[in-house]
Coordinates of C-alpha atoms in Angstrom, one line a residue:
G14 CA -79.1 50.5 155.0
R15 CA -81.0 49.1 152.1
E16 CA -83.2 52.1 151.2
E17 CA -82.2 52.2 147.6
E18 CA -82.8 48.5 147.0
T19 CA -86.1 48.7 148.9
A20 CA -87.3 51.6 146.7
R21 CA -86.3 49.7 143.6
L22 CA -88.2 46.6 144.6
V23 CA -91.3 48.6 145.3
G24 CA -91.0 50.1 141.8
L25 CA -90.6 46.7 140.2
L26 CA -93.7 45.4 142.0
G27 CA -95.7 48.2 140.3
A28 CA -99.2 49.2 141.1
P29 CA -101.7 46.8 142.7
G30 CA -103.2 44.4 140.3
V31 CA -100.6 45.0 137.5
M32 CA -99.2 41.9 135.9
V33 CA -95.6 41.7 137.0
P34 CA -92.8 39.7 135.2
P35 CA -90.7 37.3 137.3
I36 CA -88.1 39.1 139.5
L37 CA -84.6 37.8 140.1
V38 CA -83.0 39.1 143.3
T39 CA -79.2 38.3 143.6
G40 CA -76.4 39.2 145.9
H41 CA -73.9 37.6 148.3
A42 CA -75.1 35.9 151.5
A43 CA -75.9 38.3 154.3
T44 CA -76.7 41.3 152.1
G45 CA -80.4 41.6 153.2
K46 CA -82.1 40.2 150.2
T47 CA -84.6 38.0 152.0
L48 CA -85.4 40.5 154.7
V49 CA -86.1 43.3 152.3
V50 CA -88.2 41.2 149.9
R51 CA -90.3 39.7 152.7
G52 CA -90.5 43.1 154.6
V53 CA -91.7 44.9 151.5
L54 CA -94.4 42.3 150.7
K55 CA -95.6 42.4 154.3
E56 CA -95.6 46.1 154.6
L57 CA -97.6 46.6 151.4
G58 CA -100.0 43.9 152.4
L59 CA -99.4 41.8 149.3
K60 CA -100.5 38.2 149.3
H61 CA -97.5 35.9 149.0
A62 CA -96.0 32.5 149.8
Y63 CA -92.4 32.2 151.0
I64 CA -90.5 29.0 150.3
N65 CA -86.9 28.3 151.2
A66 CA -85.6 25.8 148.7
V67 CA -83.1 24.5 151.3
E68 CA -86.1 23.0 153.1
T69 CA -87.8 21.7 150.0
A70 CA -86.6 18.4 148.6
T71 CA -89.1 17.8 145.8
P72 CA -91.4 19.7 143.5
R73 CA -94.4 18.2 145.3
Q74 CA -93.3 19.7 148.6
L75 CA -92.9 23.1 146.9
F76 CA -96.3 23.0 145.2
E77 CA -98.2 21.9 148.3
E78 CA -96.5 24.5 150.5
V79 CA -97.3 27.3 148.0
L80 CA -100.9 26.3 148.0
N81 CA -101.0 26.1 151.8
Q82 CA -99.7 29.6 152.1
L83 CA -101.7 31.3 149.3
Y84 CA -105.0 29.8 150.5
D85 CA -104.2 30.3 154.3
H86 CA -104.2 26.6 155.1
R87 CA -102.2 25.4 158.1
P88 CA -101.6 21.7 158.6
S89 CA -102.4 20.9 162.2
A90 CA -103.6 18.1 164.4
T91 CA -107.2 18.8 163.5
N92 CA -106.6 18.1 159.8
G93 CA -104.1 15.3 160.3
F94 CA -101.2 17.7 159.3
A95 CA -102.4 17.2 155.8
P96 CA -101.7 19.8 153.0
L97 CA -104.5 21.7 151.5
M98 CA -104.3 19.5 148.4
R99 CA -102.1 16.6 147.3
C100 CA -100.2 18.0 144.3
N101 CA -97.9 15.7 142.5
D102 CA -97.3 17.5 139.3
A103 CA -97.1 21.0 137.7
A104 CA -100.2 20.6 135.7
L105 CA -102.4 20.1 138.8
F106 CA -100.5 22.9 140.6
L107 CA -101.3 25.3 137.8
H108 CA -104.9 24.2 137.7
L109 CA -105.3 24.8 141.4
L110 CA -103.8 28.3 141.1
A111 CA -106.2 29.1 138.3
H112 CA -109.3 27.9 140.3
K113 CA -110.4 27.7 143.9
P114 CA -108.9 24.5 145.5
L115 CA -111.1 21.5 145.4
S116 CA -111.3 21.3 149.2
L117 CA -112.8 24.8 149.3
C118 CA -115.6 24.0 146.8
A119 CA -119.0 23.0 148.0
P120 CA -119.3 19.2 147.9
S121 CA -121.8 17.6 145.5
E122 CA -124.8 15.6 146.8
D123 CA -122.7 12.5 147.2
G124 CA -120.3 14.4 149.4
V125 CA -117.5 14.5 146.9
A126 CA -116.0 17.9 145.9
S127 CA -116.5 18.8 142.2
A128 CA -113.6 17.9 139.9
R129 CA -114.1 21.2 138.0
P130 CA -114.1 23.9 140.7
P131 CA -115.6 27.3 139.8
A132 CA -113.2 29.9 138.5
L133 CA -112.1 32.8 140.7
K134 CA -114.2 35.9 140.4
A135 CA -112.5 38.9 138.8
G136 CA -112.2 40.7 142.1
E137 CA -110.4 37.8 143.6
D138 CA -107.6 37.8 141.1
E139 CA -105.3 40.1 143.0
T140 CA -101.6 39.9 142.3
R141 CA -100.1 37.0 144.3
Y142 CA -96.4 36.4 144.7
I143 CA -94.3 33.2 145.2
V144 CA -91.0 33.9 146.8
I145 CA -88.4 31.2 146.4
D146 CA -85.3 31.7 148.6
S147 CA -82.0 29.8 147.7
A148 CA -83.6 29.5 144.3
E149 CA -80.4 28.2 142.7
R150 CA -81.3 24.8 144.2
L151 CA -84.2 24.6 141.8
C152 CA -81.8 24.3 138.9
S153 CA -80.9 20.7 140.0
M154 CA -84.3 19.7 141.4
D155 CA -86.4 19.2 138.2
A156 CA -85.6 20.3 134.7
A157 CA -89.2 21.6 134.2
L158 CA -89.7 23.2 137.6
L159 CA -88.0 26.5 137.1
P160 CA -89.4 27.2 133.6
V161 CA -92.9 26.6 135.0
L162 CA -92.3 29.0 137.9
L163 CA -91.0 31.7 135.5
R164 CA -94.0 31.4 133.2
I165 CA -96.5 30.8 135.9
A166 CA -98.7 33.8 135.0
Q167 CA -99.1 32.7 131.4
L168 CA -99.5 29.0 132.2
S169 CA -102.1 29.6 134.9
A170 CA -103.8 32.6 133.3
R171 CA -103.6 34.3 136.7
N172 CA -101.8 37.3 138.0
V173 CA -99.0 35.4 139.8
C174 CA -95.4 36.7 140.1
T175 CA -92.4 34.5 141.0
I176 CA -89.6 36.2 142.9
L177 CA -86.3 34.2 142.9
V178 CA -83.9 35.1 145.7
S179 CA -80.4 33.7 145.3
S180 CA -76.8 34.1 146.4
A181 CA -75.6 32.4 143.2
A182 CA -74.3 34.3 140.2
R183 CA -76.9 35.6 137.8
Q184 CA -75.4 33.5 135.1
T185 CA -76.8 30.4 136.9
F186 CA -80.3 31.4 135.8
E187 CA -79.4 32.6 132.3
P188 CA -80.4 29.3 130.5
F189 CA -83.9 29.6 132.1
L190 CA -84.4 33.3 131.3
T191 CA -84.0 33.2 127.5
A192 CA -87.7 32.4 127.0
R193 CA -89.0 34.5 129.9
P194 CA -86.8 37.5 130.8
A195 CA -86.9 38.6 134.4
L196 CA -86.6 41.9 136.1
R197 CA -83.4 42.0 138.1
L198 CA -82.4 43.5 141.4
H199 CA -78.9 43.1 142.8
F200 CA -77.8 43.7 146.4
P201 CA -74.2 44.8 146.6
P202 CA -72.1 43.8 149.7
Y203 CA -72.4 45.8 152.8
S204 CA -69.6 48.2 153.7
R205 CA -67.6 47.4 156.8
I206 CA -69.2 50.2 158.7
A207 CA -72.6 49.0 157.6
I208 CA -71.8 45.5 158.9
A209 CA -70.6 47.0 162.2
R210 CA -73.9 48.8 162.6
I211 CA -75.9 45.7 161.9
L212 CA -73.9 43.8 164.5
A213 CA -74.4 46.7 167.0
H214 CA -78.1 46.8 166.3
D215 CA -78.5 43.0 166.8
A216 CA -76.4 43.1 170.0
S217 CA -78.5 45.7 171.8
S218 CA -82.1 47.0 171.9
N219 CA -81.0 50.3 173.4
P220 CA -81.0 52.9 170.5
A221 CA -79.3 55.5 172.8
R222 CA -76.1 53.4 172.8
A223 CA -76.1 52.6 169.1
E224 CA -72.8 54.5 168.4
E225 CA -71.1 53.0 171.4
Y226 CA -72.0 49.5 170.3
T227 CA -71.0 50.3 166.8
E228 CA -67.4 51.1 167.9
I229 CA -67.3 47.8 169.8
A230 CA -68.6 46.0 166.7
K231 CA -65.8 47.6 164.7
V232 CA -63.2 46.1 167.0
A233 CA -64.8 42.7 166.6
L234 CA -64.6 43.0 162.8
N235 CA -61.0 44.3 162.9
V236 CA -59.9 41.4 165.0
F237 CA -61.9 38.5 163.7
W238 CA -62.6 39.3 160.0
G239 CA -59.5 37.5 158.8
Q240 CA -60.5 34.3 160.7
C241 CA -64.3 34.3 160.5
R242 CA -66.8 35.9 158.1
A243 CA -69.9 33.9 159.1
L244 CA -72.4 36.5 160.2
P245 CA -74.1 34.3 162.9
E246 CA -70.7 33.9 164.6
L247 CA -69.8 37.5 164.3
R248 CA -73.1 38.4 165.8
Q249 CA -72.3 36.1 168.8
V250 CA -68.9 37.8 169.2
A251 CA -70.4 41.3 169.0
W252 CA -73.1 40.3 171.6
Q253 CA -70.4 39.1 174.0
L254 CA -68.4 42.3 173.6
C255 CA -71.4 44.6 174.0
E256 CA -72.3 42.7 177.1
A257 CA -68.9 43.4 178.5
A258 CA -69.6 47.1 177.9
D259 CA -72.7 46.8 180.1
H260 CA -70.6 45.6 183.0
D261 CA -67.3 47.3 182.5
P262 CA -67.2 51.1 182.7
A263 CA -63.8 51.2 181.1
V264 CA -65.1 49.6 177.9
S265 CA -68.2 51.8 177.8
S266 CA -66.0 54.9 178.3
A267 CA -63.5 54.0 175.6
A268 CA -66.4 53.3 173.2
R269 CA -68.0 56.6 173.8
E270 CA -64.7 58.4 173.3
K271 CA -64.2 56.4 170.0
D272 CA -60.6 55.6 171.2
S273 CA -59.8 52.4 169.3
V274 CA -56.5 51.7 171.2
K275 CA -58.1 52.2 174.6
L276 CA -61.2 50.3 173.6
F277 CA -59.1 47.3 172.3
R278 CA -57.1 47.2 175.5
A279 CA -60.3 47.3 177.6
L280 CA -61.9 44.6 175.5
R281 CA -58.9 42.2 175.3
P282 CA -60.2 39.9 178.1
A283 CA -63.7 39.7 176.5
L284 CA -62.0 39.1 173.1
R285 CA -60.1 36.2 174.5
Q286 CA -63.3 34.7 175.9
A287 CA -65.1 35.2 172.6
S288 CA -62.3 33.6 170.7
S289 CA -62.4 30.5 172.8
S290 CA -66.0 29.9 171.8
S291 CA -65.4 30.6 168.1
S292 CA -65.9 27.6 165.9
S293 CA -65.6 29.0 162.4
S294 CA -61.9 28.3 161.9
G295 CA -61.1 26.7 165.3
P296 CA -60.4 28.2 168.7
S297 CA -56.7 28.3 168.2
A298 CA -56.9 30.4 165.0
A299 CA -59.3 32.8 166.7
Q300 CA -57.2 33.1 169.8
D301 CA -54.1 33.7 167.7
A302 CA -56.0 36.6 166.0
V303 CA -56.5 38.2 169.4
T304 CA -53.0 37.6 170.6
S305 CA -51.3 38.9 167.5
A306 CA -53.6 41.8 167.0
P307 CA -51.8 45.2 167.3
E308 CA -52.6 47.6 170.0
D309 CA -54.4 49.7 167.4
P310 CA -56.5 47.0 165.7
S311 CA -57.8 49.5 163.1
S312 CA -54.3 49.5 161.5
S313 CA -54.7 45.9 160.5
S314 CA -58.1 46.1 159.1
T315 CA -59.0 46.4 155.4
A316 CA -60.5 49.5 154.0
E317 CA -64.1 50.2 154.8
G318 CA -65.2 49.4 151.3
G319 CA -67.3 46.5 150.1
A320 CA -67.3 43.4 152.2
S321 CA -69.5 40.4 152.5
A322 CA -70.2 38.0 155.2
S323 CA -71.6 34.5 154.8
G324 CA -74.4 32.9 156.8
Q325 CA -78.0 33.9 157.5
T326 CA -79.4 36.9 155.7
G327 CA -78.9 40.1 157.6
P328 CA -81.1 43.2 157.6

């Protein structure tokens, strides 16, 4: 469901080897931003590092993890779980991006790596990408960090593009983009039907029953949307309902017939069970949603226009 955004991202990345300005990818949570960005880079075979700012507390952690990924270094027991290079500041980080890391340079006669590593050859300077997810967290981490990442190509004299992925409003980054404008890509909220298809896809690996599971996912959204909009929990509910269809011919039959009233009645026991395990707004609120839902749950749903769910990024 993100063909347009995927095509636009491919266009923003340009031809291989072309210097690309920083890219700002925005949109509500669970709109597919991260999955599309990582999927495109992987499909195109583009060298990149992916960092989730939620898991990064300091600039040092970010710098070292970027170097680990760009130079294919994996901390392990054999290397004492050490990073490729200790990197405490932006100046050293930029230096290591512009040259081969010290640990990869041939040691001198005394066994110590050269302090001035040889520059990369022209053919080695392919476009590299640094993807920062939950990038809004960088705004409060260090005042100089975000400006450095946005101007990394100029400061390192290498073809490196920073891609910021964020659920925050674009205005959050405006103060940092005055000196270095960024290309922008926005992911609008999924429609209700698109969310239902995502839930159905995640709940079953059987493509032949995709429409059947989509009808079941619609019921889950119609009943629980007012009480719970966390995508992980909606996925769990959809999985439980689709499992009911695998064991109850009445549910499966109603889903194939796309009879919402009949399907809701057949699913009511499974809905009650799913509501008892819901933790988003408390079991009682979720159970009330099932009890008070009309026989035709589609009559209480909102229009199938834009809607967003919070939680992990979806497809």
